[in-house]
Amino acid sequence: MIVEPELRAWLGVIADELIPAVDDMPAATEVGVADGQLDLVLGVRPDLARALGRAWVLAGSQSAGLAMSTLAALDPPAHQAILEIVAGGYYSSDRVKRLLAYTGQQPTPLPPEDQPVYLAEELLERVVHRGPIYRVAR
């Protein structure tokens, strides 16, 4: 989706209202929430693009606080989409992840004594070795 510069600027103002700079954490626009991060979020969640467009049409001429109040009252899904876009863009930023010392989801192996019985008894080995089998649904 091609996002107009005016919409990006408006979203940036809203994003900074929602996530301002605090202590050593940057404001939303400092990590590109309305720029590259917006493109990233919409690439992963293209379903949010339509709601973002509706939000822009409904409240694009309003200040950040008024726009969010208007969206919450008149179009809750668009309001939620704005929240998800801003939070998703912010917390997926490499800079924010680095500042939070978030390394992503890491596997945590179970100690042998905590493994389920069906694993210890190798009841699934035959299925694993057989490989995937399925029939196409009609």
CSV table of N, CA and C in Angstrom, one decimal, residues 10-132:
chain,number,residue,atom,x,y,z
A,10,TRP,N,0.5,12.9,9.9
A,10,TRP,CA,-0.6,12.8,10.8
A,10,TRP,C,-0.4,11.6,11.8
A,11,LEU,N,-0.1,10.5,11.2
A,11,LEU,CA,0.1,9.3,12.1
A,11,LEU,C,1.3,9.5,13.0
A,12,GLY,N,2.4,10.2,12.5
A,12,GLY,CA,3.5,10.5,13.4
A,12,GLY,C,3.1,11.4,14.6
A,13,VAL,N,2.3,12.4,14.4
A,13,VAL,CA,1.8,13.2,15.5
A,13,VAL,C,1.0,12.3,16.5
A,14,ILE,N,0.2,11.5,16.0
A,14,ILE,CA,-0.6,10.6,16.9
A,14,ILE,C,0.4,9.6,17.6
A,15,ALA,N,1.3,9.1,16.9
A,15,ALA,CA,2.2,8.1,17.5
A,15,ALA,C,3.0,8.8,18.6
A,16,ASP,N,3.5,10.0,18.4
A,16,ASP,CA,4.3,10.7,19.5
A,16,ASP,C,3.4,11.0,20.6
A,17,GLU,N,2.1,11.2,20.4
A,17,GLU,CA,1.2,11.4,21.5
A,17,GLU,C,1.0,10.2,22.3
A,18,LEU,N,0.9,9.0,21.6
A,18,LEU,CA,0.8,7.7,22.3
A,18,LEU,C,2.1,7.2,22.9
A,19,ILE,N,3.2,7.5,22.3
A,19,ILE,CA,4.5,7.0,22.8
A,19,ILE,C,5.5,8.1,22.7
A,20,PRO,N,5.5,9.0,23.7
A,20,PRO,CA,6.5,10.1,23.7
A,20,PRO,C,7.8,9.6,24.2
A,21,ALA,N,8.8,10.4,24.0
A,21,ALA,CA,10.2,10.1,24.5
A,21,ALA,C,10.1,10.2,26.0
A,22,VAL,N,10.7,9.2,26.7
A,22,VAL,CA,10.8,9.2,28.2
A,22,VAL,C,12.1,8.6,28.5
A,23,ASP,N,12.9,9.3,29.4
A,23,ASP,CA,14.2,8.9,29.8
A,23,ASP,C,15.0,8.6,28.6
A,24,ASP,N,15.5,7.3,28.5
A,24,ASP,CA,16.3,6.9,27.4
A,24,ASP,C,15.6,6.2,26.3
A,25,MET,N,14.3,6.1,26.4
A,25,MET,CA,13.4,5.5,25.4
A,25,MET,C,13.0,6.6,24.4
A,26,PRO,N,13.1,6.4,23.1
A,26,PRO,CA,12.8,7.4,22.1
A,26,PRO,C,11.3,7.5,21.8
A,27,ALA,N,10.9,8.6,21.3
A,27,ALA,CA,9.5,8.8,20.9
A,27,ALA,C,9.3,7.9,19.7
A,28,ALA,N,8.0,7.7,19.4
A,28,ALA,CA,7.6,6.8,18.3
A,28,ALA,C,8.2,7.2,16.9
A,29,THR,N,8.2,8.5,16.6
A,29,THR,CA,8.7,9.0,15.3
A,29,THR,C,10.2,8.9,15.3
A,30,GLU,N,10.9,8.9,16.4
A,30,GLU,CA,12.3,8.7,16.4
A,30,GLU,C,12.8,7.4,15.9
A,31,VAL,N,11.9,6.4,15.9
A,31,VAL,CA,12.2,5.1,15.4
A,31,VAL,C,11.5,4.7,14.1
A,32,GLY,N,10.9,5.8,13.5
A,32,GLY,CA,10.3,5.6,12.2
A,32,GLY,C,8.9,5.0,12.2
A,33,VAL,N,8.1,5.1,13.3
A,33,VAL,CA,6.8,4.5,13.3
A,33,VAL,C,5.9,4.9,12.1
A,34,ALA,N,6.0,6.1,11.7
A,34,ALA,CA,5.2,6.6,10.6
A,34,ALA,C,5.9,6.5,9.2
A,35,ASP,N,7.1,5.9,9.3
A,35,ASP,CA,7.9,5.8,8.0
A,35,ASP,C,8.2,4.3,7.7
A,36,GLY,N,9.4,3.9,7.8
A,36,GLY,CA,9.8,2.5,7.5
A,36,GLY,C,9.0,1.5,8.4
A,37,GLN,N,8.8,1.8,9.6
A,37,GLN,CA,8.1,0.8,10.5
A,37,GLN,C,6.7,0.7,10.1
A,38,LEU,N,6.1,1.7,9.6
A,38,LEU,CA,4.7,1.6,9.1
A,38,LEU,C,4.7,0.7,7.9
A,39,ASP,N,5.6,0.8,7.0
A,39,ASP,CA,5.7,-0.1,5.9
A,39,ASP,C,5.9,-1.6,6.3
A,40,LEU,N,6.7,-1.7,7.4
A,40,LEU,CA,6.9,-3.1,7.9
A,40,LEU,C,5.6,-3.6,8.5
A,41,VAL,N,5.0,-2.8,9.3
A,41,VAL,CA,3.7,-3.3,9.9
A,41,VAL,C,2.7,-3.6,8.9
A,42,LEU,N,2.5,-2.8,7.9
A,42,LEU,CA,1.5,-3.0,6.9
A,42,LEU,C,1.8,-4.2,6.0
A,43,GLY,N,3.1,-4.5,5.9
A,43,GLY,CA,3.6,-5.6,5.1
A,43,GLY,C,3.2,-6.9,5.8
A,44,VAL,N,3.3,-6.9,7.2
A,44,VAL,CA,2.9,-8.1,8.0
A,44,VAL,C,1.4,-8.1,8.2
A,45,ARG,N,0.8,-7.0,8.4
A,45,ARG,CA,-0.7,-6.9,8.6
A,45,ARG,C,-1.4,-6.0,7.6
A,46,PRO,N,-1.5,-6.5,6.4
A,46,PRO,CA,-2.1,-5.6,5.4
A,46,PRO,C,-3.6,-5.4,5.7
A,47,ASP,N,-4.2,-6.2,6.5
A,47,ASP,CA,-5.6,-5.9,6.9
A,47,ASP,C,-5.7,-4.6,7.7
A,48,LEU,N,-4.7,-4.0,8.2
A,48,LEU,CA,-4.8,-2.8,8.9
A,48,LEU,C,-4.8,-1.6,8.0
A,49,ALA,N,-4.5,-1.7,6.8
A,49,ALA,CA,-4.4,-0.6,5.8
A,49,ALA,C,-5.7,0.0,5.6
A,50,ARG,N,-6.8,-0.8,5.4
A,50,ARG,CA,-8.1,-0.2,5.2
A,50,ARG,C,-8.6,0.6,6.4
A,51,ALA,N,-8.3,0.1,7.6
A,51,ALA,CA,-8.8,0.8,8.8
A,51,ALA,C,-7.9,2.1,9.0
A,52,LEU,N,-6.7,2.1,8.6
A,52,LEU,CA,-5.8,3.3,8.6
A,52,LEU,C,-6.4,4.3,7.7
A,53,GLY,N,-6.8,3.9,6.5
A,53,GLY,CA,-7.4,4.8,5.5
A,53,GLY,C,-8.7,5.4,6.0
A,54,ARG,N,-9.5,4.6,6.7
A,54,ARG,CA,-10.7,5.1,7.2
A,54,ARG,C,-10.5,6.1,8.3
A,55,ALA,N,-9.5,5.8,9.2
A,55,ALA,CA,-9.1,6.7,10.3
A,55,ALA,C,-8.7,8.1,9.7
A,56,TRP,N,-7.9,8.1,8.6
A,56,TRP,CA,-7.4,9.3,8.0
A,56,TRP,C,-8.5,10.1,7.5
A,57,VAL,N,-9.5,9.4,6.8
A,57,VAL,CA,-10.6,10.2,6.2
A,57,VAL,C,-11.5,10.7,7.3
A,58,LEU,N,-11.7,10.0,8.4
A,58,LEU,CA,-12.6,10.4,9.5
A,58,LEU,C,-12.0,11.5,10.4
A,59,ALA,N,-10.7,11.4,10.7
A,59,ALA,CA,-10.1,12.2,11.7
A,59,ALA,C,-8.8,12.9,11.2
A,60,GLY,N,-8.5,12.8,10.0
A,60,GLY,CA,-7.2,13.3,9.5
A,60,GLY,C,-7.0,14.8,9.7
A,61,SER,N,-8.0,15.6,9.8
A,61,SER,CA,-7.9,17.0,10.0
A,61,SER,C,-7.9,17.4,11.5
A,62,GLN,N,-8.0,16.5,12.3
A,62,GLN,CA,-8.0,16.8,13.8
A,62,GLN,C,-6.7,16.6,14.5
A,63,SER,N,-6.5,17.2,15.6
A,63,SER,CA,-5.3,17.0,16.4
A,63,SER,C,-5.3,15.6,16.9
A,64,ALA,N,-4.1,15.2,17.4
A,64,ALA,CA,-3.9,13.8,17.8
A,64,ALA,C,-5.0,13.3,18.9
A,65,GLY,N,-5.1,14.1,20.0
A,65,GLY,CA,-6.0,13.7,21.0
A,65,GLY,C,-7.5,13.6,20.6
A,66,LEU,N,-7.9,14.7,19.8
A,66,LEU,CA,-9.2,14.7,19.3
A,66,LEU,C,-9.5,13.6,18.3
A,67,ALA,N,-8.5,13.3,17.5
A,67,ALA,CA,-8.6,12.3,16.4
A,67,ALA,C,-8.8,10.9,17.1
A,68,MET,N,-8.0,10.6,18.1
A,68,MET,CA,-8.2,9.3,18.8
A,68,MET,C,-9.5,9.2,19.5
A,69,SER,N,-10.0,10.3,20.1
A,69,SER,CA,-11.3,10.3,20.7
A,69,SER,C,-12.4,10.1,19.7
A,70,THR,N,-12.3,10.8,18.6
A,70,THR,CA,-13.3,10.7,17.5
A,70,THR,C,-13.3,9.2,17.0
A,71,LEU,N,-12.1,8.7,16.8
A,71,LEU,CA,-12.1,7.3,16.3
A,71,LEU,C,-12.6,6.3,17.3
A,72,ALA,N,-12.3,6.5,18.6
A,72,ALA,CA,-12.8,5.6,19.6
A,72,ALA,C,-14.3,5.6,19.6
A,73,ALA,N,-14.9,6.8,19.4
A,73,ALA,CA,-16.4,6.9,19.5
A,73,ALA,C,-17.1,6.5,18.2
A,74,LEU,N,-16.5,6.8,17.0
A,74,LEU,CA,-17.2,6.6,15.8
A,74,LEU,C,-16.7,5.4,15.0
A,75,ASP,N,-15.5,4.9,15.2
A,75,ASP,CA,-15.0,3.8,14.4
A,75,ASP,C,-13.9,3.0,15.3
A,76,PRO,N,-14.4,2.3,16.3
A,76,PRO,CA,-13.5,1.6,17.2
A,76,PRO,C,-12.5,0.6,16.4
A,77,PRO,N,-12.9,-0.1,15.4
A,77,PRO,CA,-11.9,-0.9,14.7
A,77,PRO,C,-10.7,0.0,14.1
A,78,ALA,N,-11.0,1.2,13.6
A,78,ALA,CA,-10.0,2.1,13.1
A,78,ALA,C,-9.1,2.6,14.2
A,79,HIS,N,-9.7,2.9,15.4
A,79,HIS,CA,-9.0,3.3,16.6
A,79,HIS,C,-8.0,2.2,17.0
A,80,GLN,N,-8.5,1.0,17.0
A,80,GLN,CA,-7.7,-0.2,17.4
A,80,GLN,C,-6.6,-0.4,16.4
A,81,ALA,N,-6.8,-0.2,15.1
A,81,ALA,CA,-5.8,-0.4,14.1
A,81,ALA,C,-4.7,0.6,14.3
A,82,ILE,N,-5.0,1.9,14.6
A,82,ILE,CA,-4.0,2.9,14.9
A,82,ILE,C,-3.1,2.4,16.1
A,83,LEU,N,-3.8,2.0,17.1
A,83,LEU,CA,-3.0,1.5,18.3
A,83,LEU,C,-2.1,0.4,17.9
A,84,GLU,N,-2.6,-0.6,17.2
A,84,GLU,CA,-1.8,-1.7,16.8
A,84,GLU,C,-0.6,-1.3,15.8
A,85,ILE,N,-0.9,-0.4,14.9
A,85,ILE,CA,0.2,0.0,14.0
A,85,ILE,C,1.3,0.7,14.8
A,86,VAL,N,0.9,1.6,15.7
A,86,VAL,CA,1.9,2.4,16.4
A,86,VAL,C,2.7,1.5,17.4
A,87,ALA,N,2.0,0.7,18.1
A,87,ALA,CA,2.7,-0.2,19.1
A,87,ALA,C,3.5,-1.3,18.3
A,88,GLY,N,3.0,-1.8,17.2
A,88,GLY,CA,3.7,-2.8,16.5
A,88,GLY,C,4.9,-2.2,15.8
A,89,GLY,N,4.8,-1.0,15.3
A,89,GLY,CA,6.0,-0.4,14.7
A,89,GLY,C,7.0,0.0,15.7
A,90,TYR,N,6.6,0.4,16.8
A,90,TYR,CA,7.5,0.8,17.9
A,90,TYR,C,8.3,-0.4,18.4
A,91,TYR,N,7.6,-1.4,18.8
A,91,TYR,CA,8.2,-2.5,19.5
A,91,TYR,C,8.9,-3.5,18.5
A,92,SER,N,8.7,-3.3,17.2
A,92,SER,CA,9.5,-4.1,16.3
A,92,SER,C,10.7,-3.4,15.8
A,93,SER,N,10.9,-2.2,16.3
A,93,SER,CA,12.1,-1.4,15.9
A,93,SER,C,13.4,-2.0,16.6
A,94,ASP,N,14.4,-2.1,15.8
A,94,ASP,CA,15.7,-2.7,16.3
A,94,ASP,C,16.2,-1.8,17.5
A,95,ARG,N,16.1,-0.5,17.4
A,95,ARG,CA,16.6,0.3,18.4
A,95,ARG,C,15.8,0.1,19.7
A,96,VAL,N,14.5,0.0,19.7
A,96,VAL,CA,13.7,-0.2,20.9
A,96,VAL,C,14.0,-1.6,21.4
A,97,LYS,N,14.1,-2.6,20.6
A,97,LYS,CA,14.4,-3.9,21.1
A,97,LYS,C,15.8,-3.9,21.8
A,98,ARG,N,16.7,-3.2,21.2
A,98,ARG,CA,18.0,-3.2,21.8
A,98,ARG,C,18.0,-2.4,23.2
A,99,LEU,N,17.2,-1.3,23.3
A,99,LEU,CA,17.1,-0.6,24.5
A,99,LEU,C,16.4,-1.4,25.6
A,100,LEU,N,15.5,-2.2,25.2
A,100,LEU,CA,14.7,-3.1,26.1
A,100,LEU,C,15.5,-4.4,26.4
A,101,ALA,N,16.6,-4.6,25.7
A,101,ALA,CA,17.3,-5.9,25.8
A,101,ALA,C,16.5,-7.1,25.5
A,102,TYR,N,15.6,-6.9,24.5
A,102,TYR,CA,14.7,-8.0,24.0
A,102,TYR,C,15.4,-8.7,22.9
A,103,THR,N,15.7,-10.0,23.1
A,103,THR,CA,16.4,-10.7,22.1
A,103,THR,C,15.4,-11.6,21.2
A,104,GLY,N,14.2,-11.5,21.5
A,104,GLY,CA,13.2,-12.3,20.7
A,104,GLY,C,12.9,-13.5,21.5
A,105,GLN,N,12.0,-14.3,20.9
A,105,GLN,CA,11.6,-15.5,21.6
A,105,GLN,C,12.7,-16.6,21.4
A,106,GLN,N,13.1,-17.2,22.5
A,106,GLN,CA,14.2,-18.1,22.6
A,106,GLN,C,13.6,-19.5,23.1
A,107,PRO,N,14.1,-20.6,22.5
A,107,PRO,CA,13.6,-21.9,23.0
A,107,PRO,C,14.1,-22.1,24.4
A,108,THR,N,13.3,-22.8,25.2
A,108,THR,CA,13.7,-23.2,26.5
A,108,THR,C,13.5,-24.7,26.6
A,109,PRO,N,14.6,-25.4,26.5
A,109,PRO,CA,14.5,-26.9,26.6
A,109,PRO,C,14.0,-27.4,27.9
A,110,LEU,N,13.2,-28.4,27.9
A,110,LEU,CA,12.7,-29.0,29.1
A,110,LEU,C,13.7,-30.0,29.7
A,111,PRO,N,13.9,-29.9,31.0
A,111,PRO,CA,14.8,-31.0,31.6
A,111,PRO,C,14.2,-32.3,31.4
A,112,PRO,N,15.0,-33.4,31.2
A,112,PRO,CA,14.4,-34.7,31.0
A,112,PRO,C,13.3,-35.1,31.9
A,113,GLU,N,13.4,-34.8,33.2
A,113,GLU,CA,12.4,-35.2,34.2
A,113,GLU,C,11.0,-34.5,33.9
A,114,ASP,N,11.0,-33.4,33.2
A,114,ASP,CA,9.8,-32.7,33.0
A,114,ASP,C,9.2,-33.0,31.6
A,115,GLN,N,9.8,-33.8,30.8
A,115,GLN,CA,9.3,-34.2,29.5
A,115,GLN,C,8.0,-35.1,29.6
A,116,PRO,N,7.1,-34.9,28.8
A,116,PRO,CA,5.9,-35.7,28.8
A,116,PRO,C,6.2,-37.2,28.6
A,117,VAL,N,5.4,-38.1,29.2
A,117,VAL,CA,5.6,-39.5,29.1
A,117,VAL,C,5.7,-40.0,27.6
A,118,TYR,N,4.8,-39.4,26.8
A,118,TYR,CA,4.7,-39.9,25.4
A,118,TYR,C,6.0,-39.6,24.6
A,119,LEU,N,6.8,-38.6,25.1
A,119,LEU,CA,8.1,-38.4,24.4
A,119,LEU,C,9.1,-39.4,24.9
A,120,ALA,N,9.1,-39.7,26.2
A,120,ALA,CA,10.0,-40.7,26.7
A,120,ALA,C,9.8,-42.1,26.2
A,121,GLU,N,8.5,-42.4,26.0
A,121,GLU,CA,8.2,-43.7,25.5
A,121,GLU,C,8.3,-43.8,23.9
A,122,GLU,N,8.7,-42.7,23.3
A,122,GLU,CA,8.8,-42.7,21.9
A,122,GLU,C,7.6,-43.1,21.1
A,123,LEU,N,6.4,-42.8,21.6
A,123,LEU,CA,5.2,-43.1,21.0
A,123,LEU,C,4.9,-42.4,19.6
A,124,LEU,N,5.6,-41.3,19.5
A,124,LEU,CA,5.4,-40.5,18.2
A,124,LEU,C,6.5,-40.7,17.2
A,125,GLU,N,7.5,-41.5,17.5
A,125,GLU,CA,8.6,-41.7,16.6
A,125,GLU,C,8.2,-42.2,15.2
A,126,ARG,N,7.3,-43.2,15.2
A,126,ARG,CA,6.8,-43.7,14.0
A,126,ARG,C,6.2,-42.6,13.1
A,127,VAL,N,5.4,-41.8,13.7
A,127,VAL,CA,4.7,-40.7,13.0
A,127,VAL,C,5.7,-39.7,12.5
A,128,VAL,N,6.7,-39.4,13.3
A,128,VAL,CA,7.7,-38.4,12.9
A,128,VAL,C,8.5,-38.9,11.7
A,129,HIS,N,8.9,-40.2,11.8
A,129,HIS,CA,9.7,-40.8,10.7
A,129,HIS,C,8.9,-41.0,9.4
A,130,ARG,N,7.6,-41.2,9.5
A,130,ARG,CA,6.8,-41.4,8.4
A,130,ARG,C,6.7,-40.1,7.5
A,131,GLY,N,6.7,-38.9,8.2
A,131,GLY,CA,6.5,-37.7,7.5
A,131,GLY,C,5.1,-37.2,7.4
A,132,PRO,N,4.9,-36.1,6.8
A,132,PRO,CA,3.5,-35.5,6.7
A,132,PRO,C,2.7,-36.3,5.7
